mmCIF file of C-alpha atoms in Angstrom:
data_model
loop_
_atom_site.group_PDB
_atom_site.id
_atom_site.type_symbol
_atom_site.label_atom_id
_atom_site.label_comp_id
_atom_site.label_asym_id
_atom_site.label_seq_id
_atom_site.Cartn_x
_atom_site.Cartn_y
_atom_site.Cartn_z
ATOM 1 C CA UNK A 1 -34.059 -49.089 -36.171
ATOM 2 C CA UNK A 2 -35.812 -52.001 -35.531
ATOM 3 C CA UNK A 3 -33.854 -54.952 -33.932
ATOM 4 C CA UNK A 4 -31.905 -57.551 -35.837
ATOM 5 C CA UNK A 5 -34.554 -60.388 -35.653
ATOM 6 C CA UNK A 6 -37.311 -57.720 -37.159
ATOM 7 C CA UNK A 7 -38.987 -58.089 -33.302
ATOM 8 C CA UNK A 8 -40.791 -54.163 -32.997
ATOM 9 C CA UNK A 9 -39.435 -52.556 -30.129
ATOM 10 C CA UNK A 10 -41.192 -52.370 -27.259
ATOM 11 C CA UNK A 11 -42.575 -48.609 -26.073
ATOM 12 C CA UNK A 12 -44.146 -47.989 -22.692
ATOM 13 C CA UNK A 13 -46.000 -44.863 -22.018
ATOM 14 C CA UNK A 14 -46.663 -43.938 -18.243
ATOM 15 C CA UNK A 15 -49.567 -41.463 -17.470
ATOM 16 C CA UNK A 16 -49.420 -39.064 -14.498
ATOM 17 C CA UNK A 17 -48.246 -40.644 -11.464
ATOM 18 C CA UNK A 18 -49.416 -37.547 -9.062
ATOM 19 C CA UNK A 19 -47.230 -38.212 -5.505
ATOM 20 C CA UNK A 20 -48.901 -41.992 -5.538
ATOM 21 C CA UNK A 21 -45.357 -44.142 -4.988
ATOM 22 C CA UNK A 22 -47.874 -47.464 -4.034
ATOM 23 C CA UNK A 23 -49.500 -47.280 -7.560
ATOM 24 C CA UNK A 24 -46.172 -46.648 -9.422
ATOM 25 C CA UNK A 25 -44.863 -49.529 -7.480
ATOM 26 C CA UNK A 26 -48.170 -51.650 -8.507
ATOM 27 C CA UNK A 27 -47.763 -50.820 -12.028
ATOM 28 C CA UNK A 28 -44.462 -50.986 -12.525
ATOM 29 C CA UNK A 29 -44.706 -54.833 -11.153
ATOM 30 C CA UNK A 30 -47.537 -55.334 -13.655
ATOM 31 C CA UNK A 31 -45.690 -54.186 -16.195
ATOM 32 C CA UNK A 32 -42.622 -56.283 -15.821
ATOM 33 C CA UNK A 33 -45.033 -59.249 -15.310
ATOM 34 C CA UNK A 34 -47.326 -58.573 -18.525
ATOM 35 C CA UNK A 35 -44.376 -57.847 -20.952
ATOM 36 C CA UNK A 36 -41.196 -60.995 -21.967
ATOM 37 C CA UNK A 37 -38.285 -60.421 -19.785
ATOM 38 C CA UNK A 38 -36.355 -59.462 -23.278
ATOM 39 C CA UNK A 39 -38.802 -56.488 -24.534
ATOM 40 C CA UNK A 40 -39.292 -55.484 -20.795
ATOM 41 C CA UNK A 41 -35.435 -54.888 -19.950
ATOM 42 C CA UNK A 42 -34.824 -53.365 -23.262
ATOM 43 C CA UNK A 43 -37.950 -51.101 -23.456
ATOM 44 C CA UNK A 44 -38.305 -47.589 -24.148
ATOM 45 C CA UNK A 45 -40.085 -46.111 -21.012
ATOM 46 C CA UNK A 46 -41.555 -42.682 -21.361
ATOM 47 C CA UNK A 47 -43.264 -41.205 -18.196
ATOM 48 C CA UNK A 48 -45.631 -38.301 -19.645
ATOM 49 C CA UNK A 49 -45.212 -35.793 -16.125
ATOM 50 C CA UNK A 50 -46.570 -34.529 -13.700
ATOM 51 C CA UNK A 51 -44.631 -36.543 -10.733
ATOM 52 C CA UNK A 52 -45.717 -34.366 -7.932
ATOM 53 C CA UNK A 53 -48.659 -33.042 -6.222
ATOM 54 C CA UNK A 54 -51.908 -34.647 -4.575
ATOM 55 C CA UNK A 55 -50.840 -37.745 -3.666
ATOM 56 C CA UNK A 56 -48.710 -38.263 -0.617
ATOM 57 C CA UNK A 57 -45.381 -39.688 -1.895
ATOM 58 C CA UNK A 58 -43.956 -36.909 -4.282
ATOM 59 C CA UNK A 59 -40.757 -37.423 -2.181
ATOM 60 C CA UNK A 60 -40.333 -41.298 -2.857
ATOM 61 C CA UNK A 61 -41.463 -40.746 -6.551
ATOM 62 C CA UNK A 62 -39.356 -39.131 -7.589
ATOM 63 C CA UNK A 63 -36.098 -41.027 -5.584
ATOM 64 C CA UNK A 64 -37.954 -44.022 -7.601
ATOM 65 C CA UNK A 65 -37.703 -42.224 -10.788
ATOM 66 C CA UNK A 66 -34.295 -41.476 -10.535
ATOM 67 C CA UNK A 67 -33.288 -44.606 -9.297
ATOM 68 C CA UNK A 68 -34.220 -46.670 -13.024
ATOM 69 C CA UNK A 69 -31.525 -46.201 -14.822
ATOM 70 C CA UNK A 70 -29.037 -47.866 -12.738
ATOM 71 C CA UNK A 71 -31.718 -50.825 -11.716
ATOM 72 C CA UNK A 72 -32.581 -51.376 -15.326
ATOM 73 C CA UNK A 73 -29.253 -50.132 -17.438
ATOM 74 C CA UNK A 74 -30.478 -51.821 -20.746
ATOM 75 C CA UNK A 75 -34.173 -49.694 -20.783
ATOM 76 C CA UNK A 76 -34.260 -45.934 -22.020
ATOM 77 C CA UNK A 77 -36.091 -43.573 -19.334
ATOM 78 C CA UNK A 78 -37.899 -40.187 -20.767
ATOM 79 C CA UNK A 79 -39.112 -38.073 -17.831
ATOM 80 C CA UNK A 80 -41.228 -35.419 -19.850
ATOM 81 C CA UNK A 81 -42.504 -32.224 -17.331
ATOM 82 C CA UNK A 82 -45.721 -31.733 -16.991
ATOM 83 C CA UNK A 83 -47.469 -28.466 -15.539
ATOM 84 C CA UNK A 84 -47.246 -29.476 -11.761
ATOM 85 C CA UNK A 85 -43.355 -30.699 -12.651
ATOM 86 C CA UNK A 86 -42.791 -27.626 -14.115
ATOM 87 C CA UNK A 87 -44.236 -25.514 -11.548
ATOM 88 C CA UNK A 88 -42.411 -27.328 -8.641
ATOM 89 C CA UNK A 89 -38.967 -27.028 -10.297
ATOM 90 C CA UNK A 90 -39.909 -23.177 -10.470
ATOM 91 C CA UNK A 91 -40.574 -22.928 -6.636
ATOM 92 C CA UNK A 92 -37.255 -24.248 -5.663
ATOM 93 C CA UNK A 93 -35.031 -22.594 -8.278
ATOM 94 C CA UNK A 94 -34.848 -25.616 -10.965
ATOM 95 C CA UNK A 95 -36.175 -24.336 -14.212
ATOM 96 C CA UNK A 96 -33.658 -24.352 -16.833
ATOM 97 C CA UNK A 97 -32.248 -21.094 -18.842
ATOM 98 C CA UNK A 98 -32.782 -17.791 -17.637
ATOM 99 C CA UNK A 99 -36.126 -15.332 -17.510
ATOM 100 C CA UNK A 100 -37.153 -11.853 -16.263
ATOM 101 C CA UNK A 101 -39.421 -13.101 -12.959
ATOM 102 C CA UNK A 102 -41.621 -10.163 -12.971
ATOM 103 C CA UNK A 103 -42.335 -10.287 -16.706
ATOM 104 C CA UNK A 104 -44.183 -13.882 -16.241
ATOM 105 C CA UNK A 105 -46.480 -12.179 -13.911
ATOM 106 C CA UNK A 106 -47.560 -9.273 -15.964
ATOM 107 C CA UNK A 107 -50.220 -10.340 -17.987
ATOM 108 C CA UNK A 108 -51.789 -12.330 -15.227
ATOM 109 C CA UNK A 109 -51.375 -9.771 -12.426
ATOM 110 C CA UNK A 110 -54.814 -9.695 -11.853
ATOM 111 C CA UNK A 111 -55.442 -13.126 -10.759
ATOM 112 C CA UNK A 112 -52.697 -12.698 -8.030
ATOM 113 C CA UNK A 113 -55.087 -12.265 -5.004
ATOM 114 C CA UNK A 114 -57.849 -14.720 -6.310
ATOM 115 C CA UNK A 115 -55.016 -17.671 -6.813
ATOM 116 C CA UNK A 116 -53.029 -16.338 -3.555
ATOM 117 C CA UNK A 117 -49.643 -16.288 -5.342
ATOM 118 C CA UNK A 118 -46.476 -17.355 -2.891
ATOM 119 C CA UNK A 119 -45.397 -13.887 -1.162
ATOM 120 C CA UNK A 120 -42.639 -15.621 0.686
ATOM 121 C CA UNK A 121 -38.712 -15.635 0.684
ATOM 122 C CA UNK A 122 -37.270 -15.574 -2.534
ATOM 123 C CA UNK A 123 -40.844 -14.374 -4.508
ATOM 124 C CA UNK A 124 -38.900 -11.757 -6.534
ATOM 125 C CA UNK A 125 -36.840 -14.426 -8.692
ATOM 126 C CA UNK A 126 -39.702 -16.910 -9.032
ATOM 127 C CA UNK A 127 -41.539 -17.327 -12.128
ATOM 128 C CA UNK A 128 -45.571 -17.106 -12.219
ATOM 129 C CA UNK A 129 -45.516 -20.567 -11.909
ATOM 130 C CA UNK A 130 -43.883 -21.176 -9.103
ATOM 131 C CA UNK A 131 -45.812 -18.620 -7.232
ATOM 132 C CA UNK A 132 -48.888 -19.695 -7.759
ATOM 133 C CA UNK A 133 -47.895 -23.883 -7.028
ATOM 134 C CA UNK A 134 -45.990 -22.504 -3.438
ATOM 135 C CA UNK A 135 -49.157 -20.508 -2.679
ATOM 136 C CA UNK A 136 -52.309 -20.594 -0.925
ATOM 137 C CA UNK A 137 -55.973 -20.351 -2.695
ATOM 138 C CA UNK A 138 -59.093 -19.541 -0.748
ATOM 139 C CA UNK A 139 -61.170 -21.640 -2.575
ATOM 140 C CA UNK A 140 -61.907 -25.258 -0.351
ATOM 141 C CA UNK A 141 -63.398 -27.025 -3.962
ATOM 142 C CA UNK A 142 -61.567 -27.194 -7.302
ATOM 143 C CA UNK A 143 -64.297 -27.459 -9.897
ATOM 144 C CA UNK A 144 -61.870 -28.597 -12.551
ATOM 145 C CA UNK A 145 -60.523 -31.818 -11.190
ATOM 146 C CA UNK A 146 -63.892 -32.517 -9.087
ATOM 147 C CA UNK A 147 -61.536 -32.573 -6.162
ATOM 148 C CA UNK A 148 -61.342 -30.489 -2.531
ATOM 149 C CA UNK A 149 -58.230 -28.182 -2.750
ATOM 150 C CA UNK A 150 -54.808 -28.755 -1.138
ATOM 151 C CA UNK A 151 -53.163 -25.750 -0.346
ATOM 152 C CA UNK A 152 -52.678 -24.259 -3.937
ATOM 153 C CA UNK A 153 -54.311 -24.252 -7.446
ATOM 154 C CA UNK A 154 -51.643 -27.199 -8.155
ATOM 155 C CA UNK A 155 -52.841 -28.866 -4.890
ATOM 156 C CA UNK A 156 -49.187 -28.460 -3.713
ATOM 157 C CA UNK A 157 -49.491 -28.877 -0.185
ATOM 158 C CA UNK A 158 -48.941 -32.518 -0.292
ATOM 159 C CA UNK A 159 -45.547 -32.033 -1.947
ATOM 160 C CA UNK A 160 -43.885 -29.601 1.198
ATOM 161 C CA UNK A 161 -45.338 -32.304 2.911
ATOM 162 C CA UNK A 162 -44.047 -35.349 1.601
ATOM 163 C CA UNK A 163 -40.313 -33.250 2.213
ATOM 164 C CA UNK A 164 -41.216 -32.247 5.692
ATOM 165 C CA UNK A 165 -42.014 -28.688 5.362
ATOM 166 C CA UNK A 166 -45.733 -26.908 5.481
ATOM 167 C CA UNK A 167 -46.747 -25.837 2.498
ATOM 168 C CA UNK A 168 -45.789 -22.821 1.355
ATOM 169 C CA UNK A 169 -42.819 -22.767 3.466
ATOM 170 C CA UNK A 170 -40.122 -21.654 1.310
ATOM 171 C CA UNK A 171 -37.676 -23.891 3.442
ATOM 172 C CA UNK A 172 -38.909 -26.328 0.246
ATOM 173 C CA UNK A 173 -36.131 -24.746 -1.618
ATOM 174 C CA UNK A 174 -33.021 -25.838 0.876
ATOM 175 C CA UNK A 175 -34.313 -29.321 1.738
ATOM 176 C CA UNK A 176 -35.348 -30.755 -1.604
ATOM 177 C CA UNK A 177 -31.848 -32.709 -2.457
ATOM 178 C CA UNK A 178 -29.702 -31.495 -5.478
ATOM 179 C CA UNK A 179 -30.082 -34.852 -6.894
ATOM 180 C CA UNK A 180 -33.994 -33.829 -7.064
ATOM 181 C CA UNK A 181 -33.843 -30.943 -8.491
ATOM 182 C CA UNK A 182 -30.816 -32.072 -11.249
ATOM 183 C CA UNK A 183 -34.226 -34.317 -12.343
ATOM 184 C CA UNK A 184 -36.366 -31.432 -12.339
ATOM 185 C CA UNK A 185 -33.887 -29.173 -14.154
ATOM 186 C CA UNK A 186 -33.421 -31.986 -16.626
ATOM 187 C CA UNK A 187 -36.776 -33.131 -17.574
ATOM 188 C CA UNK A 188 -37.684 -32.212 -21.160
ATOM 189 C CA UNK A 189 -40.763 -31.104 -22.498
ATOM 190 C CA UNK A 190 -41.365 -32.802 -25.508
ATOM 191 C CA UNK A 191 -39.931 -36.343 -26.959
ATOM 192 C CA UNK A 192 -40.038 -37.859 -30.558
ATOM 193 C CA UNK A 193 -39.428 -41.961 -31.567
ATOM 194 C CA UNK A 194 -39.155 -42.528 -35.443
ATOM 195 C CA UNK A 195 -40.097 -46.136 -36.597
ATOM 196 C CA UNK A 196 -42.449 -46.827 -33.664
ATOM 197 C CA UNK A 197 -44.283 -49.991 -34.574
ATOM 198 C CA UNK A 198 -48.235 -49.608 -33.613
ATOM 199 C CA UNK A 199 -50.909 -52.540 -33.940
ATOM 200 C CA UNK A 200 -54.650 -51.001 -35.648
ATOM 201 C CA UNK A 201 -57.796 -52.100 -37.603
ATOM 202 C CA UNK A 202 -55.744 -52.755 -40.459
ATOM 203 C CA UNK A 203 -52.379 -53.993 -39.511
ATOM 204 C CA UNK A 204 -49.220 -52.817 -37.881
ATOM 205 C CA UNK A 205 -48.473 -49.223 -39.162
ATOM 206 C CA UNK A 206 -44.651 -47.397 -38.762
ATOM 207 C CA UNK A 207 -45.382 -44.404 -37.566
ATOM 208 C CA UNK A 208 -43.225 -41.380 -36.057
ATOM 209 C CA UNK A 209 -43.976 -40.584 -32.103
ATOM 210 C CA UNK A 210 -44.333 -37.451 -30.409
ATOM 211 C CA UNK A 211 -44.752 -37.491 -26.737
ATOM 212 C CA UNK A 212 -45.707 -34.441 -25.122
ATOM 213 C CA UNK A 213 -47.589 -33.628 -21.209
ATOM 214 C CA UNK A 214 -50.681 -31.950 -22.701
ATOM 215 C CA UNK A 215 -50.162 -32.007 -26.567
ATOM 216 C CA UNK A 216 -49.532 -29.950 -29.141
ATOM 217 C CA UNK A 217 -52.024 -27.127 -30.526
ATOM 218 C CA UNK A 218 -54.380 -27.140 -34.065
ATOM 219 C CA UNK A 219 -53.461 -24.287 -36.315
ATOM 220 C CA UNK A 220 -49.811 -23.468 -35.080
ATOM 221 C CA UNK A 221 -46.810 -24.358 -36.883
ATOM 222 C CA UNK A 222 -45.935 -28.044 -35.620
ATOM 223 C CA UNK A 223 -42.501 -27.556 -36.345
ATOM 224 C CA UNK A 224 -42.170 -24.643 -34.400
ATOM 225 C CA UNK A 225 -43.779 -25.557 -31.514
ATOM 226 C CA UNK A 226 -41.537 -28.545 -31.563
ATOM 227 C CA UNK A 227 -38.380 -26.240 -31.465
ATOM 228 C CA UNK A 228 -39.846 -24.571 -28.707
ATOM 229 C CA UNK A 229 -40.458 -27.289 -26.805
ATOM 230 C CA UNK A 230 -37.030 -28.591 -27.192
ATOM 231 C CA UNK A 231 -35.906 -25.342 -26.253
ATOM 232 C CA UNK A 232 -37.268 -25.226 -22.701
ATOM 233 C CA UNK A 233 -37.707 -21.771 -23.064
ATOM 234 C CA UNK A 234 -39.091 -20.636 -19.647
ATOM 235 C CA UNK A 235 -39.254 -16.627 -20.848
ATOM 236 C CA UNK A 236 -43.276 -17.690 -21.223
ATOM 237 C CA UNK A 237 -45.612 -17.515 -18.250
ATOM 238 C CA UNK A 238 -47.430 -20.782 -19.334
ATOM 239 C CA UNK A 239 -46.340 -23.340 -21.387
ATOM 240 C CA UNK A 240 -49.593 -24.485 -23.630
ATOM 241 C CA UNK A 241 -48.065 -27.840 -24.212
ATOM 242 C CA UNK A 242 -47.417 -29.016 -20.941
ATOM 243 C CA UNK A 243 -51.118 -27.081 -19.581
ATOM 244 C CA UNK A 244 -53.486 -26.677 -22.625
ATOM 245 C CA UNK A 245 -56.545 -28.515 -22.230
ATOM 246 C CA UNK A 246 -59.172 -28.478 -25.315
ATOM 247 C CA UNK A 247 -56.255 -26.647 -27.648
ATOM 248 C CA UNK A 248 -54.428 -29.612 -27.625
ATOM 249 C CA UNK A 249 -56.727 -32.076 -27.836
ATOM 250 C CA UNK A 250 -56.439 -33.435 -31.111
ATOM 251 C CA UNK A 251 -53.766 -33.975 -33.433
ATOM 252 C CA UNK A 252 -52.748 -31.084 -35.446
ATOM 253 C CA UNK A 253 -53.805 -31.820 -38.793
ATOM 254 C CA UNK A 254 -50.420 -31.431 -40.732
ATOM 255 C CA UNK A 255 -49.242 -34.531 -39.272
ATOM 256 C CA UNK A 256 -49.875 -37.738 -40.828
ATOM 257 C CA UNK A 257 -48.765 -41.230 -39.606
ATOM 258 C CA UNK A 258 -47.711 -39.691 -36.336
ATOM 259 C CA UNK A 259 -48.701 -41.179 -32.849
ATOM 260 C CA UNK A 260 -49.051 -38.050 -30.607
ATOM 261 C CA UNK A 261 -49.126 -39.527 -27.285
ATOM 262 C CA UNK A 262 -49.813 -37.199 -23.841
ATOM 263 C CA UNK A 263 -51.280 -37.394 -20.051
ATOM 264 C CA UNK A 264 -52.681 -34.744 -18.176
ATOM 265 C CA UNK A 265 -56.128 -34.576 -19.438
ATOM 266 C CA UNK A 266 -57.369 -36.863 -15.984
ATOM 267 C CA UNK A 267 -59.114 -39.504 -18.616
ATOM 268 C CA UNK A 268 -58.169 -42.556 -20.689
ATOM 269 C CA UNK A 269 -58.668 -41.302 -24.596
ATOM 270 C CA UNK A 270 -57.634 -43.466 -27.353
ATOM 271 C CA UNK A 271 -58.819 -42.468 -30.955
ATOM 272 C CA UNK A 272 -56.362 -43.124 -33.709
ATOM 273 C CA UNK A 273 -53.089 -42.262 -33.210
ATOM 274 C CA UNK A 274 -53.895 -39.802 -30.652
ATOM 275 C CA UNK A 275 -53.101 -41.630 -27.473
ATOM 276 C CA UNK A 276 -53.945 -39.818 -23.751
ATOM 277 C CA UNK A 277 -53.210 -41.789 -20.848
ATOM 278 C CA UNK A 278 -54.251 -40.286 -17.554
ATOM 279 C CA UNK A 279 -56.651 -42.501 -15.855
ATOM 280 C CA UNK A 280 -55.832 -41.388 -12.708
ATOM 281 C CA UNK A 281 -55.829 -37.204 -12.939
ATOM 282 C CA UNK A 282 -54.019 -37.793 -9.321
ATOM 283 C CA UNK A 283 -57.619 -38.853 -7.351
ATOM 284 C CA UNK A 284 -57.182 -41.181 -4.818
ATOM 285 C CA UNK A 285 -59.566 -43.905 -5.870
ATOM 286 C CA UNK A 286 -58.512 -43.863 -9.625
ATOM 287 C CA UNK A 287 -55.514 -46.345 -11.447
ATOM 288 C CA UNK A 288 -52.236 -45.326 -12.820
ATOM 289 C CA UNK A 289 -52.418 -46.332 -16.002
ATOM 290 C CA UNK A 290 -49.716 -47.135 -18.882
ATOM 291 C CA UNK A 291 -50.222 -48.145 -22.614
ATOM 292 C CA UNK A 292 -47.599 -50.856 -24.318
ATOM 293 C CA UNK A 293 -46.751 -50.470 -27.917
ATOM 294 C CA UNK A 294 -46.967 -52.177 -30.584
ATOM 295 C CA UNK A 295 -49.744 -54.339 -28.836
ATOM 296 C CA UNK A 296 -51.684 -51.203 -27.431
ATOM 297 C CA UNK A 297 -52.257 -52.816 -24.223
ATOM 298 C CA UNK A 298 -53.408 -50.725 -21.211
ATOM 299 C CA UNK A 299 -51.654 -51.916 -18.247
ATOM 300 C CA UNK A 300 -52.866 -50.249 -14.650
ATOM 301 C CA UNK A 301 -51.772 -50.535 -10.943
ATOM 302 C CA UNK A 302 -54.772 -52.197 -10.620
ATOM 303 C CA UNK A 303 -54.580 -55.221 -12.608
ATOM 304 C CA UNK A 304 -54.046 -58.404 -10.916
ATOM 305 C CA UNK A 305 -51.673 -60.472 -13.423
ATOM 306 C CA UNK A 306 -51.881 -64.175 -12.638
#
């Protein structure tokens, strides 16, 4: 419901934040300085995932993360998971419901020497995920990101790291703190606003929100992947709407007047109501980025507010 005095409420969307606590810091400040005091305390913030991995920080992130609700009571905080959020809280024990271990590595068994899957302490109760964020490719170049490797497909290494351990030490698992992995246990993977105010071409539209990592797929059932989704049902050994990449890309075509809103996809794409904020994609040189709603603003750690 919209507020008493018919103001629209105020929705921020945070892209992937990738282990960089000096740009989440950055932003955050220009946030708070480009929004009223009023809509800014009382804001819905939704952080699209992935938390963790390639930057140096995921540590002090996350503490950051966790430490919003009590510093700003009167906001609502939405941690969605994405893929590298996911596949952390498999490593240390974190993912939510229950699952056969070995039957999320079947179909991929192949790929285990190639990706270097974790082989450590604790491997037999791990899902595929997991395994292959704790372990250790060969490969010095990822050609997907345009980025050297660290440590594992999910460029992990930076994560043991930022909680003192070498990477794929499966020490990870007793030093992350419980309060850490509560947030990684709790994150959901999929979020929905009704009455969402959004400013276009020809006016301010109502619309329904879905927020999601990587988005939801054409030509499946929307309603069931939704139900999935809110099911954080961790039987699968990949989750296509928290990793699909050109699946997910667009809107799915039975939804109308819905803003479908996602990260992960390491570019800025705004077409319609389909909304994918990732700027960053976690390189070192590249902003965090966040878009406002209703005014569609795109705030980054880089902007210098006067």
């Amino acid at each position: 419901m919209a507020d008493p005095n018919n103001k629209p409420r105020t929705i921020i969307c945070i892209g992937d934040i990738h282990g960089h606590i000096t740009k989440l810091l950055n932003l955050w400040s220009n946030l708070e300085s480009h929004i009223d005091p009023e809509s800014f305390n009382t804001a819905t913030v939704i952080f699209l995932g992935d938390y963790c991995d390639r930057g140096p920080d995921t540590r002090k992130v996350i503490d950051y993360l966790i430490s919003l609700p009590n510093r700003y009571p009167n906001q609502k905080h939405v941690f969605l998971s994405g893929n590298h959020d996911f596949s952390f809280a498999a490593f240390v024990g974190a993912l939510p419901g229950e699952f056969e271990a070995e039957g999320t590595w079947r179909e991929y068994a192949d790929n285990e020497e190639r990706e270097g899957w974790f082989k450590g302490e604790g491997y037999e109760k791990m899902h595929l995920q997991g395994r292959i964020w704790g372990g250790c490719i060969n490969a010095e170049y990822n050609a997907t990101e345009g980025m050297g490797c660290k440590g594992s497909i999910y460029d992990a290494a930076p994560t043991f790291e930022s909680y003192g351990v070498p990477h794929g030490a499966s020490d990870l698992m007793e030093v992350v703190p419980e309060d850490h992995k509560k947030f990684l246990a709790e994150m959901v993977w999929v979020h929905e606003e009704d009455d969402v105010c959004i400013e276009t071409q020809e006016g301010v539209k109502h619309c329904k929100l879905i927020a999601v990592h990587a988005g939801l797929e054409r030509g499946k059932n929307v309603q069931e992947q939704l139900e999935f989704l809110k099911a954080r049902d961790a039987r699968v050994p990949i989750v296509t709407g928290l990793s699909g990449r050109k699946d997910v890309w667009d809107i799915p075509k039975e939804l109308t007047e819905t803003i479908v809103v996602s990260g992960h996809h390491g570019k800025l794409h705004i077409e319609g109501l389909r909304l994918i904020i990732d700027e960053g994609g976690g390189r070192e040189g590249n902003p965090v980025a966040a878009i406002v709603l209703p005014s569609m603003k795109v705030v980054r750690d880089t902007n210098r507010f006067s």
